[in-house]
mmCIF file of C-alpha atoms in Angstrom:
data_model
loop_
_atom_site.group_PDB
_atom_site.id
_atom_site.type_symbol
_atom_site.label_atom_id
_atom_site.label_comp_id
_atom_site.label_asym_id
_atom_site.label_seq_id
_atom_site.Cartn_x
_atom_site.Cartn_y
_atom_site.Cartn_z
ATOM 1 C CA MET A 1 136.195 76.191 -53.885
ATOM 2 C CA SER A 2 133.404 78.358 -52.347
ATOM 3 C CA THR A 3 130.744 80.497 -54.040
ATOM 4 C CA SER A 4 129.457 83.574 -52.679
ATOM 5 C CA ALA A 5 126.118 83.710 -50.921
ATOM 6 C CA THR A 6 125.396 87.063 -51.937
ATOM 7 C CA SER A 7 124.009 88.056 -55.202
ATOM 8 C CA THR A 8 123.596 91.319 -56.979
ATOM 9 C CA ALA A 9 120.674 92.647 -58.916
ATOM 10 C CA PRO A 10 120.899 92.658 -62.550
ATOM 11 C CA SER A 11 121.598 96.237 -63.851
ATOM 12 C CA VAL A 12 118.911 97.866 -65.952
ATOM 13 C CA ALA A 13 119.935 100.102 -68.839
ATOM 14 C CA PRO A 14 118.635 103.743 -68.762
ATOM 15 C CA MET A 15 116.081 104.588 -71.324
ATOM 16 C CA PRO A 16 117.951 106.604 -73.997
ATOM 17 C CA SER A 17 116.781 110.288 -74.703
ATOM 18 C CA VAL A 18 114.521 110.634 -77.571
ATOM 19 C CA SER A 19 115.609 112.553 -80.573
ATOM 20 C CA PRO A 20 113.410 115.606 -81.251
ATOM 21 C CA ARG A 21 113.487 114.424 -84.984
ATOM 22 C CA ASP A 22 111.584 111.215 -83.885
ATOM 23 C CA LEU A 23 109.084 113.248 -81.723
ATOM 24 C CA ALA A 24 108.275 115.954 -84.194
ATOM 25 C CA PRO A 25 106.040 113.758 -86.623
ATOM 26 C CA GLY A 26 103.895 112.527 -83.720
ATOM 27 C CA VAL A 27 103.533 116.268 -82.302
ATOM 28 C CA ILE A 28 102.569 117.559 -85.594
ATOM 29 C CA GLY A 29 100.129 114.594 -86.208
ATOM 30 C CA MET A 30 98.436 115.129 -82.920
ATOM 31 C CA ALA A 31 98.091 119.022 -83.495
ATOM 32 C CA LEU A 32 96.405 118.022 -86.692
ATOM 33 C CA VAL A 33 93.949 115.512 -84.949
ATOM 34 C CA GLY A 34 93.226 118.311 -82.495
ATOM 35 C CA SER A 35 92.449 120.878 -85.114
ATOM 36 C CA SER A 36 89.816 118.342 -86.459
ATOM 37 C CA VAL A 37 87.540 119.125 -83.580
ATOM 38 C CA THR A 38 86.802 122.476 -84.961
ATOM 39 C CA VAL A 39 86.635 121.247 -88.725
ATOM 40 C CA SER A 40 84.324 118.345 -87.816
ATOM 41 C CA ARG A 41 81.482 120.823 -86.458
ATOM 42 C CA SER A 42 80.526 121.512 -89.934
ATOM 43 C CA LEU A 43 79.757 117.883 -90.346
ATOM 44 C CA VAL A 44 77.199 117.489 -87.491
ATOM 45 C CA GLY A 45 74.282 117.599 -90.102
ATOM 46 C CA ALA A 46 76.115 115.358 -92.645
ATOM 47 C CA PRO A 47 75.497 111.557 -92.949
ATOM 48 C CA LEU A 48 78.042 110.181 -90.466
ATOM 49 C CA PHE A 49 79.202 106.844 -92.246
ATOM 50 C CA ALA A 50 78.823 108.051 -95.555
ATOM 51 C CA SER A 51 81.018 111.189 -95.350
ATOM 52 C CA GLN A 52 83.505 109.313 -93.015
ATOM 53 C CA ALA A 53 83.606 106.402 -95.806
ATOM 54 C CA VAL A 54 84.720 109.107 -98.593
ATOM 55 C CA ARG A 55 87.312 110.760 -96.092
ATOM 56 C CA TYR A 56 88.898 107.380 -95.467
ATOM 57 C CA ALA A 57 88.693 106.196 -99.388
ATOM 58 C CA ALA A 58 90.177 109.422 -100.358
ATOM 59 C CA ALA A 59 93.083 109.287 -97.822
ATOM 60 C CA ALA A 60 93.851 105.801 -98.908
ATOM 61 C CA LEU A 61 94.166 106.835 -102.356
ATOM 62 C CA ILE A 62 96.315 109.679 -101.339
ATOM 63 C CA LEU A 63 98.785 107.640 -99.146
ATOM 64 C CA VAL A 64 99.093 105.094 -102.107
ATOM 65 C CA ALA A 65 100.029 107.732 -104.425
ATOM 66 C CA LEU A 66 102.473 109.292 -102.139
ATOM 67 C CA ALA A 67 104.013 105.988 -101.305
ATOM 68 C CA ARG A 68 104.629 105.228 -105.254
ATOM 69 C CA VAL A 69 106.048 108.689 -105.523
ATOM 70 C CA ALA A 70 108.402 108.020 -102.386
ATOM 71 C CA GLY A 71 109.317 104.555 -103.746
ATOM 72 C CA VAL A 72 108.070 102.907 -100.601
ATOM 73 C CA PRO A 73 106.969 99.557 -101.171
ATOM 74 C CA LEU A 74 103.578 98.454 -99.833
ATOM 75 C CA LEU A 75 103.272 94.769 -98.637
ATOM 76 C CA ARG A 76 100.388 92.559 -98.806
ATOM 77 C CA PRO A 77 99.166 91.602 -95.306
ATOM 78 C CA ARG A 78 99.374 87.975 -94.506
ATOM 79 C CA GLY A 79 97.885 85.690 -91.799
ATOM 80 C CA ARG A 80 97.193 87.182 -88.613
ATOM 81 C CA GLU A 81 98.255 90.565 -89.785
ATOM 82 C CA TRP A 82 94.791 90.852 -91.422
ATOM 83 C CA LEU A 83 93.275 90.571 -87.758
ATOM 84 C CA TRP A 84 95.623 93.291 -86.436
ATOM 85 C CA LEU A 85 95.064 95.783 -89.365
ATOM 86 C CA ALA A 86 91.143 95.158 -89.387
ATOM 87 C CA GLY A 87 91.216 95.766 -85.676
ATOM 88 C CA ILE A 88 92.848 99.066 -86.048
ATOM 89 C CA ALA A 89 90.182 100.180 -88.631
ATOM 90 C CA GLY A 90 87.411 98.841 -86.671
ATOM 91 C CA THR A 91 88.150 100.184 -83.299
ATOM 92 C CA GLY A 92 90.338 103.382 -84.084
ATOM 93 C CA LEU A 93 88.344 104.684 -87.167
ATOM 94 C CA VAL A 94 84.789 103.085 -87.196
ATOM 95 C CA LEU A 95 83.829 102.339 -83.484
ATOM 96 C CA PHE A 96 85.649 105.584 -82.327
ATOM 97 C CA ASN A 97 83.561 107.858 -84.556
ATOM 98 C CA VAL A 98 80.292 105.971 -83.279
ATOM 99 C CA ALA A 99 81.354 106.297 -79.754
ATOM 100 C CA VAL A 100 81.897 109.931 -80.224
ATOM 101 C CA VAL A 101 78.697 110.637 -81.933
ATOM 102 C CA ARG A 102 76.526 108.486 -79.705
ATOM 103 C CA GLY A 103 78.343 109.693 -76.712
ATOM 104 C CA VAL A 104 77.691 113.353 -77.029
ATOM 105 C CA ALA A 105 73.987 112.529 -77.064
ATOM 106 C CA HIS A 106 74.413 111.448 -73.398
ATOM 107 C CA ALA A 107 77.286 113.549 -72.146
ATOM 108 C CA GLU A 108 78.799 116.950 -72.849
ATOM 109 C CA PRO A 109 81.690 116.937 -75.334
ATOM 110 C CA ALA A 110 84.201 117.732 -72.563
ATOM 111 C CA VAL A 111 83.471 114.368 -70.990
ATOM 112 C CA ILE A 112 84.187 112.324 -74.135
ATOM 113 C CA ALA A 113 87.430 114.502 -74.494
ATOM 114 C CA VAL A 114 88.707 113.890 -71.090
ATOM 115 C CA ALA A 115 88.131 110.189 -71.599
ATOM 116 C CA VAL A 116 90.191 110.172 -74.670
ATOM 117 C CA ALA A 117 92.787 112.413 -73.225
ATOM 118 C CA SER A 118 93.451 109.519 -70.490
ATOM 119 C CA VAL A 119 94.929 107.419 -73.388
ATOM 120 C CA PRO A 120 98.626 108.020 -72.337
ATOM 121 C CA ILE A 121 98.061 105.948 -69.053
ATOM 122 C CA LEU A 122 96.823 102.964 -71.215
ATOM 123 C CA LEU A 123 99.587 103.219 -73.643
ATOM 124 C CA GLY A 124 102.314 103.670 -71.053
ATOM 125 C CA LEU A 125 101.103 100.403 -69.228
ATOM 126 C CA VAL A 126 100.062 98.076 -72.197
ATOM 127 C CA GLY A 127 102.296 99.353 -74.926
ATOM 128 C CA PRO A 128 105.556 98.326 -73.764
ATOM 129 C CA LEU A 129 104.433 94.772 -72.843
ATOM 130 C CA LEU A 130 103.287 94.206 -76.504
ATOM 131 C CA GLU A 131 106.725 95.564 -77.615
ATOM 132 C CA GLY A 132 108.468 92.953 -75.435
ATOM 133 C CA GLY A 133 109.528 95.279 -72.889
ATOM 134 C CA ARG A 134 108.365 96.791 -69.513
ATOM 135 C CA PRO A 135 106.718 99.900 -68.572
ATOM 136 C CA SER A 136 109.003 102.878 -68.130
ATOM 137 C CA ARG A 137 108.626 104.176 -64.389
ATOM 138 C CA ARG A 138 109.124 107.697 -65.867
ATOM 139 C CA VAL A 139 106.358 107.307 -68.542
ATOM 140 C CA LEU A 140 104.030 106.040 -66.023
ATOM 141 C CA LEU A 141 104.710 109.007 -63.642
ATOM 142 C CA ALA A 142 104.347 111.436 -66.541
ATOM 143 C CA ALA A 143 101.195 110.074 -67.995
ATOM 144 C CA PRO A 144 98.822 111.233 -65.171
ATOM 145 C CA VAL A 145 100.525 114.786 -65.333
ATOM 146 C CA VAL A 146 99.728 114.965 -69.056
ATOM 147 C CA VAL A 147 96.248 113.714 -68.476
ATOM 148 C CA ALA A 148 95.472 116.210 -65.645
ATOM 149 C CA GLY A 149 96.874 119.031 -68.017
ATOM 150 C CA ALA A 150 94.482 117.915 -70.745
ATOM 151 C CA VAL A 151 91.532 117.951 -68.341
ATOM 152 C CA LEU A 152 92.554 121.390 -67.375
ATOM 153 C CA VAL A 153 92.125 122.275 -71.018
ATOM 154 C CA GLU A 154 88.990 120.460 -71.854
ATOM 155 C CA GLY A 155 87.276 121.064 -68.561
ATOM 156 C CA THR A 156 84.631 118.731 -67.396
ATOM 157 C CA GLY A 157 80.954 118.200 -68.011
ATOM 158 C CA ARG A 158 77.703 116.503 -67.191
ATOM 159 C CA THR A 159 76.828 112.929 -68.322
ATOM 160 C CA ASP A 160 74.753 109.837 -67.386
ATOM 161 C CA ALA A 161 75.475 106.210 -67.297
ATOM 162 C CA ALA A 162 75.218 105.801 -70.857
ATOM 163 C CA GLY A 163 77.567 108.708 -71.509
ATOM 164 C CA VAL A 164 80.276 107.040 -69.343
ATOM 165 C CA GLY A 165 79.898 103.881 -71.281
ATOM 166 C CA TRP A 166 80.408 105.545 -74.577
ATOM 167 C CA ALA A 167 83.356 107.548 -73.230
ATOM 168 C CA ALA A 168 84.974 104.475 -71.910
ATOM 169 C CA LEU A 169 84.561 102.846 -75.305
ATOM 170 C CA ALA A 170 86.088 105.972 -76.956
ATOM 171 C CA LEU A 171 89.084 105.700 -74.780
ATOM 172 C CA ALA A 172 89.451 102.010 -75.578
ATOM 173 C CA CYS A 173 89.270 102.645 -79.324
ATOM 174 C CA GLU A 174 91.769 105.411 -79.236
ATOM 175 C CA ALA A 175 94.108 103.148 -77.523
ATOM 176 C CA GLY A 176 93.564 100.458 -79.825
ATOM 177 C CA PHE A 177 94.384 102.615 -82.818
ATOM 178 C CA THR A 178 97.961 102.678 -81.556
ATOM 179 C CA LEU A 179 98.291 99.405 -79.486
ATOM 180 C CA LEU A 180 97.006 97.134 -82.290
ATOM 181 C CA ALA A 181 99.466 98.654 -84.636
ATOM 182 C CA VAL A 182 102.650 97.474 -82.685
ATOM 183 C CA PRO A 183 102.578 93.840 -83.954
ATOM 184 C CA VAL A 184 102.556 95.011 -87.387
ATOM 185 C CA LEU A 185 104.503 98.059 -87.491
ATOM 186 C CA GLY A 186 107.850 95.978 -87.783
ATOM 187 C CA ARG A 187 106.936 94.511 -91.232
ATOM 188 C CA HIS A 188 104.693 97.012 -92.759
ATOM 189 C CA GLY A 189 106.085 100.358 -91.273
ATOM 190 C CA ALA A 190 104.195 103.638 -91.075
ATOM 191 C CA TRP A 191 103.360 103.740 -94.633
ATOM 192 C CA GLY A 192 101.891 100.020 -94.732
ATOM 193 C CA VAL A 193 100.013 100.299 -91.557
ATOM 194 C CA SER A 194 98.469 103.598 -92.490
ATOM 195 C CA VAL A 195 97.512 102.474 -96.030
ATOM 196 C CA HIS A 196 95.847 99.360 -94.921
ATOM 197 C CA ALA A 197 94.140 100.436 -91.896
ATOM 198 C CA VAL A 198 92.642 103.414 -93.851
ATOM 199 C CA TRP A 199 91.328 101.389 -96.834
ATOM 200 C CA LEU A 200 89.930 98.760 -94.342
ATOM 201 C CA GLY A 201 88.151 101.494 -92.524
ATOM 202 C CA ALA A 202 86.607 102.917 -95.812
ATOM 203 C CA VAL A 203 85.104 99.520 -96.542
ATOM 204 C CA MET A 204 83.724 99.184 -93.348
ATOM 205 C CA LEU A 205 82.186 102.536 -93.168
ATOM 206 C CA ALA A 206 80.945 102.285 -96.773
ATOM 207 C CA GLY A 207 79.070 98.910 -95.823
ATOM 208 C CA LEU A 208 77.373 100.853 -92.667
ATOM 209 C CA ALA A 209 76.451 103.653 -94.839
ATOM 210 C CA VAL A 210 74.857 101.340 -97.553
ATOM 211 C CA PHE A 211 72.877 99.112 -95.190
ATOM 212 C CA THR A 212 72.263 101.238 -92.171
ATOM 213 C CA GLU A 213 72.124 105.109 -93.054
ATOM 214 C CA ARG A 214 69.466 107.199 -94.706
ATOM 215 C CA PRO A 215 69.963 110.794 -95.807
ATOM 216 C CA VAL A 216 69.317 113.361 -92.702
ATOM 217 C CA SER A 217 67.893 116.043 -94.969
ATOM 218 C CA GLY A 218 66.193 117.012 -98.141
ATOM 219 C CA ALA A 219 63.660 115.151 -100.236
ATOM 220 C CA ALA A 220 65.484 111.887 -100.055
ATOM 221 C CA SER A 221 65.151 111.935 -96.258
ATOM 222 C CA GLY A 222 62.381 109.233 -96.203
ATOM 223 C CA ALA A 223 64.108 106.821 -98.825
ATOM 224 C CA ALA A 224 65.417 103.302 -97.645
ATOM 225 C CA SER A 225 68.950 102.465 -96.989
ATOM 226 C CA GLY A 226 70.960 101.244 -99.973
ATOM 227 C CA PRO A 227 73.247 102.517 -102.622
ATOM 228 C CA ALA A 228 70.846 105.075 -103.684
ATOM 229 C CA ALA A 229 70.550 106.334 -100.158
ATOM 230 C CA PHE A 230 74.284 106.540 -99.913
ATOM 231 C CA ALA A 231 74.481 108.621 -103.032
ATOM 232 C CA ALA A 232 71.765 110.851 -101.954
ATOM 233 C CA GLY A 233 73.364 111.391 -98.701
ATOM 234 C CA LEU A 234 76.588 112.383 -100.335
ATOM 235 C CA GLY A 235 74.730 114.582 -102.503
ATOM 236 C CA SER A 236 73.162 116.476 -99.615
ATOM 237 C CA LEU A 237 76.600 117.651 -98.463
ATOM 238 C CA THR A 238 77.221 121.450 -98.775
ATOM 239 C CA ALA A 239 80.421 123.051 -100.270
ATOM 240 C CA GLY A 240 81.644 123.742 -96.689
ATOM 241 C CA GLN A 241 80.982 120.096 -95.692
ATOM 242 C CA TRP A 242 82.919 118.787 -98.559
ATOM 243 C CA ALA A 243 85.850 121.224 -97.703
ATOM 244 C CA ALA A 244 85.857 119.743 -94.148
ATOM 245 C CA VAL A 245 85.757 116.169 -95.582
ATOM 246 C CA GLY A 246 88.851 117.225 -97.781
ATOM 247 C CA TYR A 247 90.639 118.583 -94.843
ATOM 248 C CA LEU A 248 89.952 115.520 -92.637
ATOM 249 C CA ALA A 249 91.100 113.350 -95.376
ATOM 250 C CA VAL A 250 94.385 114.831 -96.441
ATOM 251 C CA LEU A 251 95.706 116.413 -93.119
ATOM 252 C CA VAL A 252 94.020 114.617 -90.301
ATOM 253 C CA THR A 253 93.876 111.080 -91.870
ATOM 254 C CA ALA A 254 96.661 110.626 -94.758
ATOM 255 C CA VAL A 255 99.311 113.093 -93.126
ATOM 256 C CA ALA A 256 98.578 112.557 -89.471
ATOM 257 C CA PHE A 257 98.430 108.954 -89.496
ATOM 258 C CA LEU A 258 101.584 108.560 -91.296
ATOM 259 C CA LEU A 259 103.408 111.041 -88.856
ATOM 260 C CA TRP A 260 101.887 109.352 -85.912
ATOM 261 C CA TYR A 261 102.791 105.714 -86.748
ATOM 262 C CA ARG A 262 106.360 106.946 -87.758
ATOM 263 C CA THR A 263 106.951 108.315 -84.174
ATOM 264 C CA VAL A 264 105.329 105.095 -82.544
ATOM 265 C CA ALA A 265 107.899 103.011 -84.518
ATOM 266 C CA ALA A 266 110.863 105.240 -83.510
ATOM 267 C CA VAL A 267 110.118 105.850 -79.776
ATOM 268 C CA GLY A 268 107.709 103.168 -78.801
ATOM 269 C CA SER A 269 103.922 103.353 -78.140
ATOM 270 C CA GLY A 270 104.530 104.288 -74.285
ATOM 271 C CA ARG A 271 106.307 107.431 -74.887
ATOM 272 C CA ALA A 272 104.509 108.323 -78.104
ATOM 273 C CA GLY A 273 101.352 108.053 -76.086
ATOM 274 C CA LEU A 274 102.376 111.081 -74.052
ATOM 275 C CA LEU A 275 102.113 113.176 -77.016
ATOM 276 C CA THR A 276 98.357 112.750 -77.364
ATOM 277 C CA GLY A 277 98.299 115.512 -74.697
ATOM 278 C CA VAL A 278 99.040 117.830 -77.613
ATOM 279 C CA ALA A 279 95.754 117.322 -79.297
ATOM 280 C CA PRO A 280 93.459 119.133 -76.674
ATOM 281 C CA LEU A 281 95.940 121.936 -76.794
ATOM 282 C CA ALA A 282 95.696 122.064 -80.549
ATOM 283 C CA ALA A 283 92.006 121.986 -80.358
ATOM 284 C CA ALA A 284 91.870 124.935 -77.936
ATOM 285 C CA GLY A 285 94.142 126.967 -80.213
ATOM 286 C CA ALA A 286 92.127 126.050 -83.279
ATOM 287 C CA GLY A 287 88.821 126.990 -81.583
ATOM 288 C CA MET A 288 90.323 130.370 -81.033
ATOM 289 C CA LEU A 289 91.621 130.942 -84.440
ATOM 290 C CA GLY A 290 88.202 129.874 -85.733
ATOM 291 C CA GLY A 291 86.541 132.890 -83.805
ATOM 292 C CA GLY A 292 86.153 131.323 -80.430
ATOM 293 C CA ALA A 293 86.855 132.893 -76.940
ATOM 294 C CA ALA A 294 90.537 133.471 -75.977
ATOM 295 C CA PRO A 295 91.785 130.619 -73.608
ATOM 296 C CA GLY A 296 91.114 131.346 -69.866
ATOM 297 C CA PRO A 297 93.461 130.877 -67.012
ATOM 298 C CA ALA A 298 92.682 126.947 -66.666
ATOM 299 C CA VAL A 299 93.556 126.317 -70.351
ATOM 300 C CA TRP A 300 96.880 128.233 -69.934
ATOM 301 C CA LEU A 301 97.497 126.349 -66.738
ATOM 302 C CA GLY A 302 96.625 122.975 -68.454
ATOM 303 C CA LEU A 303 99.119 123.892 -71.314
ATOM 304 C CA ALA A 304 102.061 124.423 -68.740
ATOM 305 C CA VAL A 305 101.003 121.055 -67.121
ATOM 306 C CA VAL A 306 101.116 119.201 -70.249
ATOM 307 C CA ILE A 307 104.412 120.628 -71.099
ATOM 308 C CA ALA A 308 105.879 119.656 -67.648
ATOM 309 C CA GLY A 309 104.445 116.164 -68.177
ATOM 310 C CA LEU A 310 105.941 115.800 -71.655
ATOM 311 C CA ALA A 311 109.338 117.015 -70.230
ATOM 312 C CA LEU A 312 109.210 114.605 -67.515
ATOM 313 C CA GLY A 313 108.243 111.403 -69.580
ATOM 314 C CA LEU A 314 110.367 112.123 -72.805
ATOM 315 C CA ARG A 315 113.730 112.709 -71.317
ATOM 316 C CA GLY A 316 116.191 109.678 -70.833
ATOM 317 C CA GLY A 317 117.924 108.345 -67.846
ATOM 318 C CA ASP A 318 115.267 106.233 -66.226
ATOM 319 C CA ALA A 319 115.360 102.501 -65.507
ATOM 320 C CA ARG A 320 112.379 100.398 -66.572
ATOM 321 C CA ALA A 321 109.907 99.836 -63.893
#
């Protein structure tokens, strides 16, 4: 009995098409994140860590209340899960905010925005590996298209070496917000990951506010850091700034986080990463609604390019690379 000398390559199943029902939460979540750019401008003069700590603390309370109403159990983290969740909070919430604020001191905002818009490439490469699979050829081809569209929307700007470093850190933190959630989404789901990441981020930011931050305006501006300075900083917020904190807490954090992690769990981090291209489009639209100038030809071209990239990367039928 003889054996054949030829061998056939193993067949690779095509990627299934994703359901619009699975994509819709991520699209809405990224649109809310994009709208935060316009809203956050009113917080430029506010204490950074104190205002963000209140934002995330309020979001955590909202998420816990909603989980109880919905009857969703919230599991206590165990073992290494604490590290993954703390990593999400430390990178995606705390360091990201620091990188953006420090980065715009050395670079025009468009530079930071373009760096963050490059996250689909990182997610397309690393995400499937963390999920036990391999990157999709179609997603890897679509990611640069989405990034190119986002660059057209955001434009480019001037920077120095420090600005490049802060932009790179912002990109890494934005990717970490999704990638570090992959190992814990299976047990905790979108609800659990959102709740634990948000309250951990609130604790970290509150600690930074108490020990490092001083009021930026008013009579208490010369006060030393500490609980009194933390309270004074919050007391210096105007009604408009409190409204911005409320919007960020409810829609951009509690709602958007939950929607985003739901899509990541449903379609995988690689494909979900393409949806980050929606954020700059939403930012441009929110700016126009907020009284800004109408988008120019480059923005409309960027919109078309992002849509083309999404259509390329989210349809099925492509084998794994």
